[in-house]
XYZ file of C-alpha atoms in Angstrom:
651
model
C -25.111 35.033 0.287
C -21.832 33.745 -1.161
C -21.151 34.091 -4.888
C -21.008 30.323 -5.502
C -24.582 29.875 -4.255
C -25.844 32.812 -6.308
C -24.294 31.437 -9.482
C -26.253 28.183 -8.999
C -29.500 30.145 -9.441
C -28.548 32.301 -12.423
C -28.731 30.176 -15.573
C -28.590 32.974 -18.157
C -25.619 34.588 -19.868
C -24.241 37.627 -18.027
C -23.779 40.701 -20.312
C -20.778 42.907 -19.479
C -20.137 46.344 -21.072
C -16.471 47.079 -21.734
C -15.414 50.517 -22.988
C -12.506 50.854 -25.383
C -9.060 51.547 -23.961
C -5.482 50.416 -24.233
C -6.149 47.595 -21.773
C -9.642 46.533 -22.935
C -8.328 43.349 -24.641
C -6.567 42.335 -21.453
C -9.667 42.946 -19.353
C -11.829 41.007 -21.827
C -9.480 38.017 -21.647
C -9.457 38.130 -17.857
C -13.280 38.141 -17.666
C -13.787 35.317 -20.172
C -11.101 33.170 -18.521
C -12.095 33.866 -14.938
C -12.845 30.177 -14.321
C -16.266 30.974 -12.825
C -19.100 28.487 -13.577
C -21.120 31.118 -15.436
C -21.087 32.476 -19.012
C -20.254 36.082 -19.926
C -21.048 38.104 -23.056
C -18.764 41.102 -23.686
C -20.338 44.224 -25.235
C -17.690 46.726 -26.389
C -18.555 50.478 -26.417
C -16.449 53.513 -27.324
C -18.585 56.512 -26.193
C -21.062 57.483 -23.490
C -23.871 57.334 -26.062
C -22.986 53.723 -27.025
C -23.072 52.770 -23.359
C -26.531 54.334 -22.918
C -27.832 52.722 -26.141
C -26.506 49.347 -25.015
C -28.254 49.668 -21.639
C -31.518 50.611 -23.393
C -31.222 47.608 -25.701
C -30.222 44.943 -23.188
C -32.691 43.824 -20.533
C -30.119 43.098 -17.846
C -26.674 44.686 -17.908
C -24.629 43.268 -15.048
C -21.348 45.186 -15.000
C -19.970 48.211 -16.822
C -16.179 48.345 -16.953
C -15.083 51.823 -18.084
C -12.021 54.039 -18.043
C -11.216 57.700 -17.415
C -11.427 58.606 -21.115
C -15.202 58.883 -20.615
C -17.037 61.293 -18.377
C -17.597 58.365 -16.028
C -18.982 60.349 -13.027
C -21.787 61.986 -15.009
C -22.461 58.722 -16.828
C -22.883 56.813 -13.543
C -25.225 59.511 -12.182
C -27.308 59.523 -15.375
C -27.721 55.747 -15.411
C -28.754 55.689 -11.768
C -31.074 58.742 -11.822
C -32.574 58.654 -15.309
C -32.878 54.873 -15.744
C -33.515 54.137 -12.073
C -31.253 51.094 -12.454
C -29.438 50.216 -9.230
C -28.645 46.683 -10.347
C -25.826 47.680 -12.698
C -22.374 47.468 -11.153
C -19.567 49.797 -12.247
C -15.826 49.176 -12.305
C -13.848 52.279 -13.238
C -10.168 51.887 -14.154
C -8.090 55.032 -13.535
C -4.437 55.926 -13.816
C -4.716 57.093 -10.211
C -7.482 57.799 -7.716
C -7.387 61.542 -6.833
C -9.134 63.492 -4.061
C -11.964 64.554 -6.398
C -12.798 60.915 -7.119
C -12.752 60.004 -3.415
C -15.565 62.517 -2.768
C -17.939 60.428 -4.859
C -19.322 57.425 -3.112
C -21.593 54.983 -4.942
C -22.824 51.689 -3.494
C -22.497 50.021 -6.836
C -19.174 51.503 -8.005
C -15.576 50.353 -7.524
C -12.579 52.481 -8.488
C -9.296 50.694 -9.266
C -5.977 51.718 -10.790
C -4.199 50.203 -13.788
C -1.683 48.518 -11.458
C -4.557 46.539 -9.890
C -5.185 44.744 -13.202
C -2.273 42.470 -12.404
C -2.652 39.490 -10.081
C -5.816 38.645 -8.166
C -6.909 42.176 -7.254
C -9.026 42.714 -10.361
C -10.632 39.244 -10.005
C -11.602 39.978 -6.404
C -13.262 43.287 -7.327
C -14.934 41.673 -10.324
C -16.401 38.930 -8.099
C -17.701 41.545 -5.652
C -19.465 43.390 -8.500
C -20.894 40.151 -9.891
C -22.138 39.112 -6.439
C -23.847 42.487 -5.935
C -25.513 42.231 -9.325
C -26.806 38.686 -8.738
C -28.049 39.560 -5.241
C -30.176 42.384 -6.667
C -31.437 40.359 -9.645
C -32.511 37.294 -7.671
C -35.424 37.824 -5.281
C -35.758 36.235 -1.839
C -37.893 33.345 -3.100
C -35.290 32.417 -5.685
C -32.511 32.675 -3.129
C -34.289 30.216 -0.813
C -34.691 27.824 -3.761
C -31.033 28.239 -4.589
C -30.028 27.404 -1.026
C -32.108 24.240 -1.087
C -30.696 23.379 -4.500
C -27.154 23.914 -3.267
C -27.706 21.776 -0.164
C -29.151 18.991 -2.313
C -26.246 19.168 -4.739
C -23.737 19.188 -1.878
C -25.364 16.076 -0.387
C -25.291 14.336 -3.761
C -21.663 15.314 -4.166
C -20.881 13.878 -0.738
C -22.685 10.592 -1.454
C -21.008 10.343 -4.871
C -17.595 11.013 -3.321
C -18.272 8.447 -0.579
C -19.368 5.867 -3.155
C -16.363 6.482 -5.417
C -13.935 6.164 -2.512
C -15.595 3.010 -1.134
C -15.073 0.750 -4.134
C -11.807 -1.016 -4.952
C -11.587 0.117 -8.584
C -9.845 3.297 -9.622
C -12.255 5.872 -11.115
C -11.205 8.935 -13.126
C -13.622 11.491 -14.587
C -12.200 13.142 -17.703
C -13.480 16.025 -19.803
C -14.022 15.842 -23.568
C -10.301 16.492 -24.169
C -9.045 13.788 -21.812
C -8.197 16.141 -18.949
C -8.756 15.120 -15.330
C -11.894 16.531 -13.689
C -11.826 14.337 -10.592
C -10.752 10.915 -9.377
C -11.228 8.708 -6.333
C -8.689 7.850 -3.644
C -7.776 4.470 -5.159
C -6.927 6.074 -8.505
C -5.052 8.873 -6.760
C -2.917 6.340 -4.874
C -2.296 3.968 -7.800
C -1.323 6.826 -10.135
C 0.917 8.352 -7.437
C -0.914 11.711 -7.616
C -1.464 12.285 -3.893
C 0.897 15.269 -3.719
C 0.347 16.667 -7.233
C -2.064 19.314 -8.587
C -3.622 17.260 -11.372
C -7.007 18.930 -12.128
C -7.368 19.999 -15.798
C -4.190 18.067 -16.707
C -4.293 15.448 -19.513
C -4.377 11.927 -18.052
C -1.781 10.773 -20.609
C 0.762 12.916 -18.771
C 0.611 10.571 -15.779
C 0.070 7.051 -17.156
C 1.196 4.753 -19.952
C -0.771 1.653 -20.967
C 0.671 -1.391 -22.729
C -1.111 -4.513 -23.951
C 0.141 -7.341 -21.731
C 0.095 -9.928 -24.522
C 1.276 -7.992 -27.597
C 3.412 -5.410 -25.699
C 1.966 -2.676 -27.959
C 1.332 0.792 -26.519
C -2.357 1.641 -25.983
C -4.056 5.042 -26.297
C -7.574 4.303 -25.023
C -8.444 7.935 -24.143
C -7.650 9.216 -27.652
C -9.494 6.257 -29.167
C -12.562 6.887 -26.990
C -12.630 10.590 -27.960
C -12.220 9.712 -31.639
C -14.829 6.920 -31.823
C -17.226 8.115 -29.060
C -17.503 4.448 -28.077
C -16.565 2.485 -24.968
C -13.014 1.078 -24.935
C -12.192 -2.035 -22.881
C -9.165 -4.166 -22.035
C -9.001 -7.265 -19.850
C -5.225 -7.398 -19.541
C -2.950 -4.362 -19.771
C 0.112 -3.032 -17.996
C -0.368 0.389 -16.410
C 2.823 2.302 -15.645
C 2.888 5.631 -13.830
C 5.408 8.430 -14.050
C 6.327 7.533 -10.472
C 7.556 4.154 -11.822
C 4.713 2.150 -10.299
C 3.481 -0.720 -12.436
C 0.236 -2.713 -12.317
C -1.550 -5.317 -14.402
C -5.055 -3.910 -14.897
C -8.356 -4.373 -16.643
C -10.059 -1.139 -17.645
C -13.064 0.414 -19.368
C -13.571 3.934 -20.720
C -17.187 5.007 -21.249
C -18.059 8.322 -22.962
C -21.011 10.344 -21.600
C -22.703 11.958 -24.625
C -24.918 15.047 -24.784
C -28.374 13.821 -25.858
C -28.939 16.937 -27.993
C -25.584 17.325 -29.762
C -24.176 13.788 -29.434
C -20.897 15.343 -28.307
C -18.769 13.979 -25.464
C -19.390 15.756 -22.176
C -17.282 13.513 -19.935
C -15.392 10.213 -20.043
C -15.592 7.767 -17.137
C -12.348 5.770 -16.837
C -12.619 2.744 -14.506
C -9.682 0.391 -13.940
C -8.929 -2.477 -11.529
C -5.592 -3.760 -10.259
C -5.515 -7.489 -11.132
C -1.785 -8.007 -10.572
C -2.321 -10.567 -7.789
C -5.020 -12.451 -9.732
C -2.724 -12.614 -12.780
C 0.129 -14.045 -10.737
C -2.144 -16.639 -9.123
C -3.514 -17.601 -12.540
C 0.017 -17.860 -13.947
C 0.985 -20.136 -11.047
C -2.027 -22.385 -11.694
C -1.312 -22.462 -15.452
C 2.356 -23.181 -14.846
C 1.497 -26.094 -12.562
C -0.931 -27.484 -15.132
C 1.756 -27.227 -17.815
C 4.226 -29.006 -15.555
C 1.674 -31.759 -14.898
C 1.192 -32.206 -18.646
C 4.955 -32.298 -19.142
C 5.202 -34.875 -16.376
C 2.658 -37.151 -18.052
C 4.490 -36.933 -21.382
C 7.768 -37.640 -19.619
C 6.475 -40.794 -17.873
C 7.092 -43.177 -20.784
C 10.333 -41.523 -21.807
C 11.784 -41.601 -18.281
C 10.640 -45.198 -17.706
C 12.493 -46.540 -20.755
C 15.569 -44.391 -20.191
C 15.823 -45.388 -16.525
C 15.656 -49.057 -17.433
C 18.604 -48.628 -19.796
C 20.567 -46.627 -17.216
C 19.816 -49.189 -14.513
C 21.208 -51.943 -16.717
C 24.345 -49.957 -17.519
C 25.036 -48.810 -13.945
C 24.485 -52.216 -12.375
C 26.714 -53.971 -14.891
C 29.418 -51.292 -14.595
C 29.404 -51.669 -10.796
C 29.712 -55.450 -11.199
C 32.667 -54.946 -13.540
C 34.310 -52.613 -11.014
C 33.924 -55.181 -8.245
C 35.254 -58.065 -10.336
C 38.034 -56.335 -12.330
C 41.546 -55.819 -10.994
C 43.179 -54.651 -14.239
C 43.921 -50.946 -13.676
C 43.966 -50.097 -17.410
C 40.472 -51.595 -17.888
C 39.240 -50.083 -14.620
C 40.106 -46.595 -15.894
C 37.701 -47.043 -18.826
C 35.027 -48.481 -16.539
C 35.220 -45.421 -14.263
C 34.854 -43.081 -17.259
C 31.739 -44.987 -18.383
C 30.393 -44.927 -14.813
C 30.864 -41.135 -14.608
C 29.034 -40.684 -17.924
C 26.163 -42.844 -16.674
C 26.007 -40.908 -13.401
C 25.905 -37.652 -15.357
C 23.034 -39.045 -17.449
C 21.299 -40.092 -14.247
C 21.693 -36.550 -12.909
C 20.198 -35.078 -16.105
C 17.210 -37.431 -15.910
C 16.756 -36.606 -12.223
C 16.816 -32.858 -12.967
C 14.299 -33.314 -15.756
C 11.980 -35.259 -13.449
C 12.457 -32.615 -10.765
C 11.227 -29.848 -13.016
C 8.486 -31.738 -14.841
C 7.028 -32.933 -11.539
C 7.809 -29.984 -9.333
C 11.248 -30.975 -8.084
C 10.361 -34.095 -6.074
C 13.636 -34.873 -4.267
C 15.418 -38.115 -3.358
C 16.515 -37.036 0.093
C 19.243 -38.339 2.364
C 20.536 -36.922 5.631
C 23.797 -35.070 5.344
C 25.920 -31.985 6.018
C 24.960 -29.200 3.602
C 28.248 -27.371 4.266
C 30.245 -30.147 2.598
C 28.059 -29.960 -0.505
C 28.436 -26.166 -0.731
C 32.217 -26.372 -0.406
C 32.279 -29.019 -3.140
C 30.231 -26.860 -5.548
C 32.264 -23.725 -4.769
C 35.522 -25.583 -5.426
C 34.325 -26.780 -8.846
C 32.856 -23.422 -9.927
C 35.533 -20.964 -8.867
C 38.809 -22.735 -9.635
C 41.054 -20.413 -11.625
C 38.975 -17.245 -11.062
C 39.923 -14.037 -9.255
C 36.568 -13.847 -7.505
C 36.962 -14.014 -3.747
C 34.752 -16.576 -1.956
C 34.297 -16.367 1.820
C 32.524 -19.356 3.417
C 31.660 -19.367 7.116
C 29.539 -21.850 9.054
C 28.450 -22.436 12.631
C 30.253 -25.278 14.368
C 27.115 -27.097 15.581
C 25.352 -26.985 12.215
C 22.128 -28.996 11.978
C 21.885 -31.888 9.556
C 19.530 -31.610 6.591
C 17.731 -34.245 4.565
C 18.365 -33.348 0.924
C 18.804 -34.728 -2.569
C 22.515 -34.340 -3.321
C 22.092 -33.816 -7.074
C 19.165 -31.402 -6.837
C 20.587 -29.359 -3.972
C 23.933 -29.098 -5.800
C 21.996 -27.608 -8.702
C 20.311 -25.112 -6.352
C 23.639 -23.908 -4.940
C 25.222 -23.878 -8.413
C 22.460 -21.740 -9.960
C 22.453 -19.196 -7.122
C 26.260 -18.970 -7.208
C 26.121 -18.610 -10.992
C 23.893 -15.540 -10.602
C 26.339 -14.089 -8.098
C 29.309 -14.910 -10.328
C 27.768 -13.164 -13.323
C 26.815 -10.117 -11.215
C 30.232 -9.352 -9.711
C 33.318 -8.054 -11.474
C 36.366 -10.261 -12.087
C 37.797 -9.338 -8.697
C 34.487 -9.158 -6.820
C 33.504 -10.861 -3.583
C 30.890 -13.504 -2.786
C 30.100 -14.253 0.865
C 28.469 -17.574 1.843
C 27.166 -17.918 5.404
C 25.672 -21.122 6.836
C 23.977 -21.155 10.204
C 21.078 -22.401 12.297
C 17.826 -20.438 12.394
C 14.611 -20.911 14.370
C 11.417 -20.173 12.423
C 8.298 -19.500 14.572
C 5.080 -21.428 13.990
C 3.277 -18.272 12.857
C 5.392 -17.121 9.931
C 4.715 -15.484 6.545
C 6.524 -18.220 4.582
C 3.825 -20.931 4.796
C 6.288 -23.428 6.287
C 6.259 -25.467 9.460
C 7.927 -23.747 12.394
C 11.090 -25.205 13.892
C 14.838 -25.434 13.339
C 16.215 -24.603 9.897
C 19.625 -24.304 8.295
C 19.983 -20.841 6.773
C 22.240 -20.431 3.722
C 22.878 -16.855 2.572
C 24.802 -16.117 -0.630
C 25.713 -12.435 -0.927
C 27.509 -10.633 -3.741
C 28.710 -7.065 -4.225
C 27.589 -6.933 -7.855
C 25.296 -4.713 -9.905
C 22.115 -5.732 -8.083
C 18.665 -6.471 -9.489
C 16.190 -3.637 -10.324
C 13.185 -3.633 -7.985
C 10.549 -4.322 -10.721
C 12.410 -7.528 -11.660
C 12.490 -9.008 -8.148
C 8.832 -10.146 -8.320
C 9.549 -12.050 -11.550
C 12.950 -13.445 -10.631
C 11.646 -16.999 -10.049
C 9.422 -17.174 -13.171
C 10.470 -19.987 -15.583
C 10.594 -17.776 -18.683
C 12.129 -14.742 -17.029
C 15.768 -13.749 -17.412
C 17.623 -10.526 -16.687
C 20.029 -11.368 -19.512
C 19.594 -11.902 -23.203
C 21.241 -15.327 -23.242
C 19.749 -18.702 -22.391
C 20.765 -20.026 -18.986
C 18.370 -22.977 -18.702
C 15.601 -23.162 -16.154
C 17.655 -21.088 -13.689
C 15.997 -19.723 -10.571
C 12.564 -21.192 -11.308
C 13.873 -24.719 -10.705
C 15.798 -23.453 -7.668
C 12.549 -22.303 -6.043
C 10.769 -25.523 -7.037
C 13.491 -27.758 -5.560
C 13.825 -25.776 -2.324
C 10.066 -25.824 -1.726
C 9.968 -29.577 -2.356
C 12.594 -29.918 0.367
C 9.991 -28.215 2.635
C 12.083 -25.066 2.646
C 11.824 -21.607 1.125
C 14.018 -19.035 -0.619
C 14.116 -15.232 -0.385
C 15.953 -12.589 -2.365
C 16.771 -8.958 -1.603
C 18.752 -6.581 -3.756
C 19.864 -2.985 -4.173
C 21.116 -1.666 -7.466
C 24.881 -1.039 -7.546
C 25.169 -2.476 -4.009
C 24.546 -6.206 -4.377
C 22.135 -9.124 -3.984
C 21.464 -11.632 -1.200
C 19.786 -14.999 -1.819
C 18.748 -16.744 1.405
C 17.774 -20.426 1.449
C 16.100 -22.081 4.456
C 16.057 -25.898 4.772
C 14.457 -27.754 7.719
C 16.777 -29.604 10.076
C 16.152 -33.374 10.406
C 14.090 -34.565 13.338
C 16.117 -34.064 16.475
C 18.562 -36.818 17.369
C 21.402 -36.652 19.816
C 23.894 -37.481 17.079
C 23.632 -38.123 13.369
C 26.383 -40.365 12.048
C 27.155 -41.362 8.501
C 25.187 -44.510 7.756
C 27.376 -47.592 7.728
C 26.304 -50.249 5.275
C 24.986 -53.320 7.006
C 25.906 -56.703 5.680
C 22.955 -58.373 4.049
C 22.481 -61.920 5.278
C 24.047 -64.292 2.793
C 21.788 -66.690 0.932
C 18.644 -64.641 1.667
C 15.887 -65.433 -0.767
C 14.230 -62.744 -2.887
C 11.131 -62.616 -5.034
C 11.153 -59.941 -7.746
C 7.988 -59.010 -9.651
C 9.165 -57.232 -12.784
C 8.215 -57.019 -16.450
C 11.265 -55.583 -18.252
C 13.504 -58.416 -19.455
C 16.574 -56.186 -19.843
C 16.568 -55.429 -16.108
C 15.880 -59.062 -15.176
C 19.185 -60.212 -16.683
C 21.044 -57.452 -14.851
C 19.394 -58.193 -11.509
C 20.205 -61.884 -11.833
C 23.899 -60.991 -12.094
C 23.693 -58.503 -9.181
C 21.979 -60.931 -6.785
C 24.366 -63.724 -7.768
C 27.272 -61.406 -6.941
C 25.639 -60.609 -3.555
C 25.130 -64.368 -2.957
C 21.375 -63.979 -2.842
C 18.839 -66.353 -4.366
C 16.239 -64.609 -6.524
C 13.023 -65.810 -8.170
C 11.311 -63.667 -10.810
C 7.653 -63.191 -11.736
C 7.816 -61.612 -15.175
C 4.256 -60.405 -15.602
C 2.864 -57.639 -13.432
C -0.805 -58.329 -14.047
C -1.244 -61.456 -11.987
C -4.448 -63.345 -12.697
C -6.411 -65.130 -10.011
C -5.110 -68.474 -11.348
C -1.474 -67.224 -11.166
C -2.014 -66.188 -7.586
C -3.561 -69.525 -6.575
C -0.652 -71.470 -8.125
C 1.877 -69.362 -6.247
C 0.049 -69.726 -2.939
C -0.067 -73.493 -3.439
C 3.745 -73.580 -3.801
C 4.177 -72.376 -0.169
C 7.482 -70.688 -1.079
C 9.230 -68.647 1.672
C 11.002 -65.341 0.914
C 13.013 -62.804 2.929
C 12.611 -59.906 0.466
C 9.943 -58.953 -2.039
C 10.843 -56.365 -4.699
C 7.959 -55.026 -6.793
C 8.327 -52.966 -9.979
C 5.245 -50.696 -9.899
C 5.063 -50.180 -13.693
C 1.553 -51.304 -14.702
C 1.005 -53.613 -11.730
C -2.321 -55.161 -10.736
C -2.446 -53.676 -7.236
C -5.260 -55.847 -5.853
C -3.663 -59.221 -6.586
C -0.204 -57.948 -5.610
C -1.558 -56.953 -2.187
C -3.106 -60.401 -1.792
C 0.271 -61.948 -2.640
C 2.033 -59.771 -0.033
C -0.510 -60.757 2.636
C 0.077 -64.445 1.811
C 3.887 -64.138 1.954
C 3.752 -62.280 5.281
C 1.584 -65.021 6.771
C 4.352 -67.503 5.940
C 7.197 -65.132 6.962
C 6.128 -62.127 9.077
C 9.698 -60.732 8.748
C 9.285 -60.295 4.980
C 10.679 -56.969 3.767
C 8.831 -55.289 0.871
C 10.726 -52.923 -1.439
C 9.032 -50.821 -4.120
C 11.011 -50.323 -7.365
C 9.905 -47.242 -9.348
C 11.042 -44.368 -11.537
C 8.113 -42.293 -10.247
C 9.454 -39.698 -7.827
C 5.895 -38.890 -6.747
C 5.505 -42.361 -5.259
C 4.840 -41.172 -1.709
C 4.775 -42.893 1.655
C 0.978 -43.134 1.726
C 0.896 -45.109 -1.532
C 3.851 -47.241 -0.451
C 1.953 -48.156 2.716
C -0.731 -49.813 0.594
C 1.920 -52.388 -0.330
C 3.194 -52.597 3.273
C 6.509 -51.361 1.819
C 9.638 -50.969 3.961
C 11.656 -48.981 1.391
C 11.616 -47.492 -2.116
C 14.300 -48.194 -4.736
C 14.320 -45.430 -7.355
C 15.455 -46.044 -10.913
C 18.055 -45.733 -12.280
C 20.099 -47.645 -9.690
C 23.288 -49.621 -9.498
C 24.879 -52.185 -7.230
C 25.530 -49.650 -4.482
C 21.903 -48.429 -4.390
C 20.548 -52.013 -4.271
C 22.921 -52.862 -1.424
C 21.923 -49.685 0.468
C 18.213 -50.411 0.197
C 18.555 -54.052 1.210
C 20.719 -53.036 4.172
C 18.329 -50.251 5.214
C 15.365 -52.600 5.776
C 17.210 -54.914 8.176
C 16.029 -54.378 11.758
């Protein structure tokens, strides 16, 4: 029977006699540190008499390790003949094995030389002697029990191993000093230990734990050993020496000896919750944006009213003023108002997820415009190339300019003063089954590539987070708003990077529904003397709209309270007034009575065009359909925007 099986059945301490010699300390150390799952007790003797006395005193001597300083041949014969003890095994260490020694042959004796003490030779002979001793000590009945015991233990080990490797958590079994005894496949993979000999190595050599919230280093193994209590964490960062990083929850549980209350083992269980954390962060971020959007509602409403008044009046001044010196000031004021409008639009875009005001156009022209403004006077080389038959895209000019600007800004900051940025614009077909969660079809692909320092791999997953920056300075909302705007244009953005090689941002935007030719929209002339009805509450805008419609030679009536009562509605119906256009400001309207009014006006004039006026960029087509709306006029607006909307609803 093999030695491992025999050791299962021998639960007592194994006494070993060691005679004194120049190498006895070395032999003692080798026996005690043999790594075998059995305990040894060393009995040191100096003479033949001490060896005999020791054998008489001890009930079971397993092995006698002696040297040539004793009369070892006579001693072996005496022990075997006088004491009739064939269970004792002898290992005799000699300077050399001569012919006289070779003539003696004992079943239970091994002769070795001093040179054999080095390496594994001594261990192999020692195991042979131990196996012979245990085979003689244990009877056949015990051996059969041991076999059954070993088979049972092997089955339990197999089931335990199968169970450990079947669950998704990482499991590490540590000894009382925090050294690895065993671990399952998940832990082996996560800790990057698949090709490393890790048994009996401290776990702290391979991992580092940091509290995700406080960023403080954690030492849960040391704390568990010190307190003998379970240690838990719901949110920590686990980093391996192989530079892998995970967000984990973990628990360390000490297994205590019931008799001594000392730690026998520590069970370390941890779970990778990186994906769950990211999903939760996305949900929390969206909730925060929704809250910000609600707070912004009142602020944006009032500000847009003021901007609408300013823009409309400035446009009227431009149309009616011929004095060049005055016109110069008017244009400066108009540019300031347009900049304010852009800021408000950007704020709405972020607070409400980047809802765009889209118009069909050529994205190449916008990119060239942004590049020209950003890179004038720099030594950075910009190469722009585009396909000749480039598809048209429906996009918000202000928001998409910000997307291109922010991506180019990252490239500009990454390259040296004489670096190169390559912009490529082309058509790309995306299949229906794609990993980007977008509708399949034709897209315009915009790639912006730089030859800069690149982005480290661990940062790429966080590159679009609102609070994340690779630099110590504040650069606004940056790439988080870029991703938000692109996705709200029904597109997507990707990034790839290699350190010291460069970075490529790739933006995909869907091409407009196929048409044979997309031309720039030509303003249609609104029929002169058309009659409008405007339902609006804000008096400051009413005065401005009166001037605008007078300039456009349109007749306008105003209802200055949004919450129409039943009596108000009946009076209006009784008037039998006819209108060509109905413009409704949606701020605080009474939807039910407004819909009744629209139905009445359409009965009188089926060609009535309904236009919704709102600052709410979430006012979607489905809601507009409830008002039978033909178009939406977003605040802030000026003369040009009013003219465009009125022209757009003419058949």
